[in-house]
């Protein structure tokens, strides 16, 4: 495998993963069709590197190197011969199936195609390609540069060599790979999305978000309650993920509660817009 890694989508996850890769010395090519999102991600990477310098991590030459290792493009057909792809586009099944088909046609035959999807079965994305043995899930957590483990999803057809290449890459980023089987939502989101939806549903009893989170944080010692966690993930992404889980499993307990739907409709997506269940302004 060559050392060029492509990241598809430069939102919350794609920009964080691109930063991890560039810091670890990989050449990175980021595909982002939305120019303002690309500009935000580019600025974010510059700020992260400056902050690391201020904190005494690395020197100026290393910092310049990190920025120089990332190439920004708008389309998949502008990618060079990459060895590994991490797809981080919006959580929509049809969009990701289309992207996997396009990546399959454009990328070298031996390139690994990974998705950072929150809930879409890997088998579904693999079926959009002619290389199902070289497809798997790499479910990074947010913020990618600060989290220490990745939920690695092995599809039924994922080859052992593909899994090894992926776990080697995760190790090179200084993270631990935790391998799980392929089910909608895998392990983490199959459970977490239910807990977020139920926590949001309790708001209709007149209890406020701060109280709900305080119960988890103070009574159970969780670092972050479910509603604060949802705000960090992005409420638009949480709603999309619950929809995917409902469609893929047919289980009625996966549903977007009215309190969550109202925030998404109003454009309050959590930390990234300054307001969600909590106010960050
Ligand atoms: P986001 O909305 O912040 O970013 C998605 C990006 O994809 C946007 O910049 C958008 O312009 C881009 N995009 C849309 N269509 C595209 C296309 N055709 N080609 C390339 N880019 C395209 O979303 P996010 O939170 O970064 O989530 C990205 C993926 O990671 C989703 O599958 C999500 O479920 C998953 N995920 C999110 C989190 C989280 O905490 N936010 C955690 C783990 C996994």
Tab-separated table of C-alpha atoms and ligand atoms in Angstrom:
chain	number	residue	atom	x	y	z
A	1	UNK	CA	0.000	0.000	0.000
A	2	UNK	CA	1.332	3.466	-0.781
A	3	UNK	CA	1.266	6.159	1.899
A	4	UNK	CA	-1.388	8.397	0.343
A	5	UNK	CA	-4.691	8.319	2.213
A	6	UNK	CA	-7.827	9.957	0.837
A	7	UNK	CA	-10.493	11.430	3.114
A	8	UNK	CA	-13.917	11.992	1.549
A	9	UNK	CA	-15.827	14.877	3.178
A	10	UNK	CA	-14.218	17.550	5.352
A	11	UNK	CA	-16.887	18.094	8.020
A	12	UNK	CA	-16.507	17.350	11.718
A	13	UNK	CA	-15.043	13.857	11.232
A	14	UNK	CA	-13.191	14.213	7.922
A	15	UNK	CA	-11.265	17.291	9.044
A	16	UNK	CA	-10.264	15.660	12.367
A	17	UNK	CA	-9.184	12.424	10.661
A	18	UNK	CA	-7.206	14.339	8.004
A	19	UNK	CA	-5.382	16.110	10.848
A	20	UNK	CA	-4.545	12.780	12.567
A	21	UNK	CA	-3.202	11.360	9.289
A	22	UNK	CA	-1.076	14.401	8.390
A	23	UNK	CA	0.338	14.577	11.931
A	24	UNK	CA	1.322	10.908	11.651
A	25	UNK	CA	3.272	11.655	8.442
A	26	UNK	CA	0.815	10.432	5.783
A	27	UNK	CA	0.196	12.301	2.541
A	28	UNK	CA	-3.504	13.159	2.657
A	29	UNK	CA	-5.899	14.077	-0.147
A	30	UNK	CA	-9.240	15.505	1.000
A	31	UNK	CA	-12.281	15.543	-1.303
A	32	UNK	CA	-14.832	18.188	-0.296
A	33	UNK	CA	-17.247	19.608	-2.905
A	34	UNK	CA	-18.542	22.360	-0.606
A	35	UNK	CA	-15.997	25.186	-0.833
A	36	UNK	CA	-16.978	26.827	2.445
A	37	UNK	CA	-16.691	23.490	4.304
A	38	UNK	CA	-13.261	22.939	2.724
A	39	UNK	CA	-12.160	26.444	3.737
A	40	UNK	CA	-13.386	25.879	7.326
A	41	UNK	CA	-11.517	22.569	7.487
A	42	UNK	CA	-8.326	24.098	6.086
A	43	UNK	CA	-8.500	26.930	8.652
A	44	UNK	CA	-9.255	24.426	11.438
A	45	UNK	CA	-6.188	22.377	10.552
A	46	UNK	CA	-3.995	25.516	10.613
A	47	UNK	CA	-5.383	26.517	14.020
A	48	UNK	CA	-4.880	23.023	15.463
A	49	UNK	CA	-1.261	23.001	14.348
A	50	UNK	CA	-0.670	26.516	15.762
A	51	UNK	CA	-2.215	25.443	19.090
A	52	UNK	CA	0.050	22.380	19.209
A	53	UNK	CA	3.074	24.688	18.677
A	54	UNK	CA	1.895	27.023	21.467
A	55	UNK	CA	1.590	24.007	23.782
A	56	UNK	CA	5.191	23.099	22.917
A	57	UNK	CA	4.311	20.038	20.821
A	58	UNK	CA	6.483	19.849	17.695
A	59	UNK	CA	8.503	22.595	16.029
A	60	UNK	CA	7.801	25.082	13.259
A	61	UNK	CA	9.251	22.795	10.584
A	62	UNK	CA	6.960	19.938	11.682
A	63	UNK	CA	3.999	22.326	11.662
A	64	UNK	CA	4.711	23.526	8.117
A	65	UNK	CA	5.133	19.885	7.104
A	66	UNK	CA	1.667	18.945	8.403
A	67	UNK	CA	-0.125	21.631	6.353
A	68	UNK	CA	1.996	20.771	3.296
A	69	UNK	CA	1.020	17.112	3.446
A	70	UNK	CA	-2.677	17.817	2.825
A	71	UNK	CA	-3.987	18.357	-0.707
A	72	UNK	CA	-7.561	19.658	-1.113
A	73	UNK	CA	-9.717	18.713	-4.102
A	74	UNK	CA	-13.422	18.882	-4.986
A	75	UNK	CA	-13.968	15.600	-6.849
A	76	UNK	CA	-13.007	11.944	-6.537
A	77	UNK	CA	-11.623	11.891	-10.096
A	78	UNK	CA	-9.006	14.462	-8.978
A	79	UNK	CA	-7.492	11.977	-6.501
A	80	UNK	CA	-4.118	10.482	-7.305
A	81	UNK	CA	-3.369	6.740	-6.915
A	82	UNK	CA	-4.240	6.499	-3.218
A	83	UNK	CA	-3.657	3.343	-1.157
A	84	UNK	CA	-6.393	3.836	1.417
A	85	UNK	CA	-9.646	5.818	1.552
A	86	UNK	CA	-11.628	6.919	4.617
A	87	UNK	CA	-15.089	8.084	3.552
A	88	UNK	CA	-16.586	10.668	5.948
A	89	UNK	CA	-19.465	12.200	3.974
A	90	UNK	CA	-22.943	12.939	5.337
A	91	UNK	CA	-24.786	9.931	6.870
A	92	UNK	CA	-27.077	9.172	3.906
A	93	UNK	CA	-27.176	5.624	2.538
A	94	UNK	CA	-27.748	6.501	-1.132
A	95	UNK	CA	-24.977	9.136	-1.069
A	96	UNK	CA	-22.476	6.707	0.447
A	97	UNK	CA	-23.431	3.890	-1.974
A	98	UNK	CA	-22.851	6.281	-4.871
A	99	UNK	CA	-19.503	7.408	-3.416
A	100	UNK	CA	-18.339	3.807	-2.917
A	101	UNK	CA	-19.208	2.971	-6.529
A	102	UNK	CA	-17.270	6.000	-7.730
A	103	UNK	CA	-14.293	5.282	-5.448
A	104	UNK	CA	-14.233	1.686	-6.682
A	105	UNK	CA	-14.079	2.816	-10.300
A	106	UNK	CA	-11.430	5.476	-9.698
A	107	UNK	CA	-9.034	4.030	-7.063
A	108	UNK	CA	-6.292	1.452	-7.702
A	109	UNK	CA	-7.537	-2.152	-7.464
A	110	UNK	CA	-5.586	-2.825	-4.274
A	111	UNK	CA	-6.767	0.309	-2.409
A	112	UNK	CA	-8.763	-0.247	0.792
A	113	UNK	CA	-12.109	1.585	0.966
A	114	UNK	CA	-13.176	2.361	4.549
A	115	UNK	CA	-16.215	4.251	5.809
A	116	UNK	CA	-16.597	6.261	8.985
A	117	UNK	CA	-20.356	5.653	8.854
A	118	UNK	CA	-22.198	5.725	12.183
A	119	UNK	CA	-24.720	3.007	11.374
A	120	UNK	CA	-24.914	1.916	7.708
A	121	UNK	CA	-24.032	-1.790	7.379
A	122	UNK	CA	-20.641	-2.262	5.746
A	123	UNK	CA	-22.114	-5.056	3.580
A	124	UNK	CA	-24.353	-2.449	1.916
A	125	UNK	CA	-21.380	-0.219	1.004
A	126	UNK	CA	-19.258	-3.230	-0.031
A	127	UNK	CA	-22.055	-4.308	-2.412
A	128	UNK	CA	-21.687	-0.999	-4.266
A	129	UNK	CA	-18.131	-2.055	-5.247
A	130	UNK	CA	-16.385	-4.857	-7.132
A	131	UNK	CA	-13.986	-5.310	-4.174
A	132	UNK	CA	-16.103	-6.257	-1.133
A	133	UNK	CA	-13.028	-7.963	0.388
A	134	UNK	CA	-11.272	-4.572	0.575
A	135	UNK	CA	-14.105	-2.675	2.298
A	136	UNK	CA	-14.571	-2.160	6.051
A	137	UNK	CA	-15.784	0.350	8.645
A	138	UNK	CA	-13.509	2.695	10.596
A	139	UNK	CA	-15.804	4.365	13.092
A	140	UNK	CA	-13.638	7.119	14.574
A	141	UNK	CA	-15.007	9.158	17.492
A	142	UNK	CA	-15.276	12.927	17.709
A	143	UNK	CA	-12.943	14.803	18.169
A	144	UNK	CA	-10.759	12.394	16.188
A	145	UNK	CA	-7.395	13.938	17.195
A	146	UNK	CA	-8.184	13.492	20.913
A	147	UNK	CA	-9.881	10.096	21.065
A	148	UNK	CA	-7.822	6.976	21.717
A	149	UNK	CA	-9.709	4.115	20.044
A	150	UNK	CA	-11.575	3.345	16.824
A	151	UNK	CA	-14.491	0.896	16.397
A	152	UNK	CA	-13.315	-1.186	13.425
A	153	UNK	CA	-16.144	-2.958	11.589
A	154	UNK	CA	-15.319	-6.196	9.804
A	155	UNK	CA	-17.838	-6.909	7.042
A	156	UNK	CA	-18.637	-10.533	6.223
A	157	UNK	CA	-16.451	-10.330	3.133
A	158	UNK	CA	-13.645	-8.178	4.579
A	159	UNK	CA	-10.358	-10.016	3.933
A	160	UNK	CA	-7.906	-10.619	6.838
A	161	UNK	CA	-5.263	-8.624	4.907
A	162	UNK	CA	-7.658	-5.636	4.654
A	163	UNK	CA	-8.322	-5.795	8.396
A	164	UNK	CA	-4.577	-5.913	9.044
A	165	UNK	CA	-3.884	-2.878	6.828
A	166	UNK	CA	-6.619	-0.978	8.668
A	167	UNK	CA	-5.465	-1.912	12.171
A	168	UNK	CA	-1.848	-1.054	11.196
A	169	UNK	CA	-3.066	2.377	10.046
A	170	UNK	CA	-4.964	2.926	13.307
A	171	UNK	CA	-1.862	1.915	15.292
A	172	UNK	CA	0.243	4.367	13.245
A	173	UNK	CA	-2.173	7.110	14.354
A	174	UNK	CA	-1.455	6.132	17.979
A	175	UNK	CA	-4.944	4.685	18.502
A	176	UNK	CA	-6.309	1.312	19.492
A	177	UNK	CA	-8.480	-0.692	17.081
A	178	UNK	CA	-11.481	-2.448	18.628
A	179	UNK	CA	-12.881	-4.897	16.073
A	180	UNK	CA	-16.625	-5.670	15.962
A	181	UNK	CA	-19.056	-7.455	13.625
A	182	UNK	CA	-21.247	-5.839	10.983
A	183	UNK	CA	-24.758	-4.922	12.203
A	184	UNK	CA	-26.657	-1.614	11.761
A	185	UNK	CA	-25.066	0.820	14.253
A	186	UNK	CA	-22.354	-1.815	15.009
A	187	UNK	CA	-22.018	-1.867	18.827
A	188	UNK	CA	-21.606	1.743	19.918
A	189	UNK	CA	-24.402	3.461	18.016
A	190	UNK	CA	-26.826	0.554	18.298
A	191	UNK	CA	-26.810	1.349	22.028
A	192	UNK	CA	-25.866	5.043	22.181
A	193	UNK	CA	-28.568	6.254	19.764
A	194	UNK	CA	-31.291	4.576	21.843
A	195	UNK	CA	-29.970	6.254	24.953
A	196	UNK	CA	-29.844	9.686	23.263
A	197	UNK	CA	-33.376	9.281	21.856
A	198	UNK	CA	-34.767	8.213	25.226
A	199	UNK	CA	-32.917	11.021	27.044
A	200	UNK	CA	-34.403	13.545	24.589
A	201	UNK	CA	-37.877	12.018	25.076
A	202	UNK	CA	-37.664	12.625	28.853
A	203	UNK	CA	-37.611	16.396	28.178
A	204	UNK	CA	-41.389	16.240	27.626
A	205	UNK	CA	-41.810	15.633	31.372
A	206	UNK	CA	-40.592	19.172	32.088
A	207	UNK	CA	-37.094	18.053	33.137
A	208	UNK	CA	-34.443	20.191	31.437
A	209	UNK	CA	-31.353	19.041	29.509
A	210	UNK	CA	-28.915	20.130	32.246
A	211	UNK	CA	-30.758	17.962	34.772
A	212	UNK	CA	-30.834	14.923	32.482
A	213	UNK	CA	-27.090	15.175	31.826
A	214	UNK	CA	-26.318	15.860	35.521
A	215	UNK	CA	-27.882	12.504	36.422
A	216	UNK	CA	-25.521	10.622	34.131
A	217	UNK	CA	-22.490	12.765	34.978
A	218	UNK	CA	-22.941	13.006	38.751
A	219	UNK	CA	-24.863	9.868	39.702
A	220	UNK	CA	-23.178	7.477	37.264
A	221	UNK	CA	-19.805	9.231	36.809
A	222	UNK	CA	-20.122	9.409	32.991
A	223	UNK	CA	-17.777	12.039	31.522
A	224	UNK	CA	-20.622	13.486	29.462
A	225	UNK	CA	-24.392	12.956	29.666
A	226	UNK	CA	-26.326	11.692	26.596
A	227	UNK	CA	-27.643	15.108	25.515
A	228	UNK	CA	-24.233	16.790	25.766
A	229	UNK	CA	-22.828	13.822	23.809
A	230	UNK	CA	-25.504	14.365	21.134
A	231	UNK	CA	-24.565	18.059	20.926
A	232	UNK	CA	-20.928	17.070	20.400
A	233	UNK	CA	-21.794	14.549	17.661
A	234	UNK	CA	-24.086	17.036	15.843
A	235	UNK	CA	-27.887	16.732	16.134
A	236	UNK	CA	-28.346	16.554	12.337
A	237	UNK	CA	-26.042	13.537	12.298
A	238	UNK	CA	-27.802	11.975	15.319
A	239	UNK	CA	-31.201	12.277	13.577
A	240	UNK	CA	-29.787	10.822	10.324
A	241	UNK	CA	-28.216	7.929	12.261
A	242	UNK	CA	-31.456	7.102	14.107
A	243	UNK	CA	-33.265	7.118	10.734
A	244	UNK	CA	-30.688	4.693	9.291
A	245	UNK	CA	-31.105	2.409	12.329
A	246	UNK	CA	-34.894	2.463	12.018
A	247	UNK	CA	-34.793	1.656	8.297
A	248	UNK	CA	-32.101	-1.010	8.580
A	249	UNK	CA	-33.530	-2.841	11.632
A	250	UNK	CA	-37.249	-2.092	11.247
A	251	UNK	CA	-37.298	-1.704	15.049
A	252	UNK	CA	-39.791	0.920	16.194
A	253	UNK	CA	-37.726	1.813	19.264
A	254	UNK	CA	-35.369	3.719	16.944
A	255	UNK	CA	-37.279	6.918	16.322
A	256	UNK	CA	-36.417	10.622	16.336
A	257	UNK	CA	-38.226	12.145	19.346
A	258	UNK	CA	-40.054	15.482	18.842
A	259	UNK	CA	-37.575	17.448	21.011
A	260	UNK	CA	-34.695	16.343	18.768
A	261	UNK	CA	-36.643	16.852	15.523
A	262	UNK	CA	-37.580	20.412	16.581
A	263	UNK	CA	-33.948	21.383	17.210
A	264	UNK	CA	-32.811	19.934	13.863
A	265	UNK	CA	-35.659	21.704	12.009
A	266	UNK	CA	-34.604	24.991	13.621
A	267	UNK	CA	-30.970	24.512	12.505
A	268	UNK	CA	-29.713	24.031	16.078
A	269	UNK	CA	-27.248	21.185	15.500
A	270	UNK	CA	-25.334	21.373	18.811
A	271	UNK	CA	-21.804	22.619	19.374
A	272	UNK	CA	-21.075	23.212	15.696
A	273	UNK	CA	-23.874	25.804	15.422
A	274	UNK	CA	-23.563	27.113	19.015
A	275	UNK	CA	-26.865	25.706	20.206
A	276	UNK	CA	-28.485	22.308	20.627
A	277	UNK	CA	-29.891	20.744	23.802
A	278	UNK	CA	-27.454	23.142	25.531
A	279	UNK	CA	-26.362	26.680	24.684
A	280	UNK	CA	-22.659	27.133	23.765
A	281	UNK	CA	-22.748	30.796	22.717
B	1	LIG	P1	-20.632	16.718	8.687
B	1	LIG	O1	-21.983	17.097	8.275
B	1	LIG	O2	-19.902	17.564	9.667
B	1	LIG	O3	-19.686	16.561	7.401
B	1	LIG	C1	-20.067	15.859	6.250
B	1	LIG	C2	-19.288	16.429	5.072
B	1	LIG	O4	-19.511	15.606	3.923
B	1	LIG	C3	-19.741	17.863	4.698
B	1	LIG	O5	-18.617	18.734	4.719
B	1	LIG	C4	-20.290	17.680	3.281
B	1	LIG	O6	-20.071	18.810	2.442
B	1	LIG	C5	-19.484	16.470	2.809
B	1	LIG	N1	-20.084	15.826	1.634
B	1	LIG	C6	-21.392	15.751	1.282
B	1	LIG	N2	-21.499	15.151	0.072
B	1	LIG	C7	-20.237	14.838	-0.325
B	1	LIG	C8	-19.691	14.219	-1.490
B	1	LIG	N3	-20.464	13.812	-2.506
B	1	LIG	N4	-18.342	14.073	-1.571
B	1	LIG	C9	-17.545	14.481	-0.564
B	1	LIG	N5	-18.004	15.096	0.554
B	1	LIG	C10	-19.335	15.271	0.662
B	1	LIG	O7	-20.748	15.214	9.212
B	1	LIG	P2	-19.775	14.452	10.218
B	1	LIG	O8	-20.290	14.623	11.599
B	1	LIG	O9	-18.351	14.783	9.897
B	1	LIG	O10	-20.088	12.942	9.806
B	1	LIG	C11	-19.461	12.347	8.681
B	1	LIG	C12	-19.619	10.836	8.768
B	1	LIG	O11	-19.003	10.367	9.982
B	1	LIG	C13	-21.082	10.387	8.843
B	1	LIG	O12	-21.218	9.151	8.224
B	1	LIG	C14	-21.312	10.270	10.348
B	1	LIG	O13	-22.382	9.409	10.642
B	1	LIG	C15	-19.983	9.719	10.792
B	1	LIG	N6	-19.604	9.956	12.195
B	1	LIG	C16	-19.882	11.126	12.815
B	1	LIG	C17	-19.456	11.314	14.138
B	1	LIG	C18	-19.707	12.611	14.882
B	1	LIG	O14	-19.524	12.617	16.118
B	1	LIG	N7	-20.077	13.692	14.224
B	1	LIG	C19	-18.751	10.313	14.798
B	1	LIG	C20	-18.457	9.133	14.115
B	1	LIG	C21	-18.894	8.956	12.804
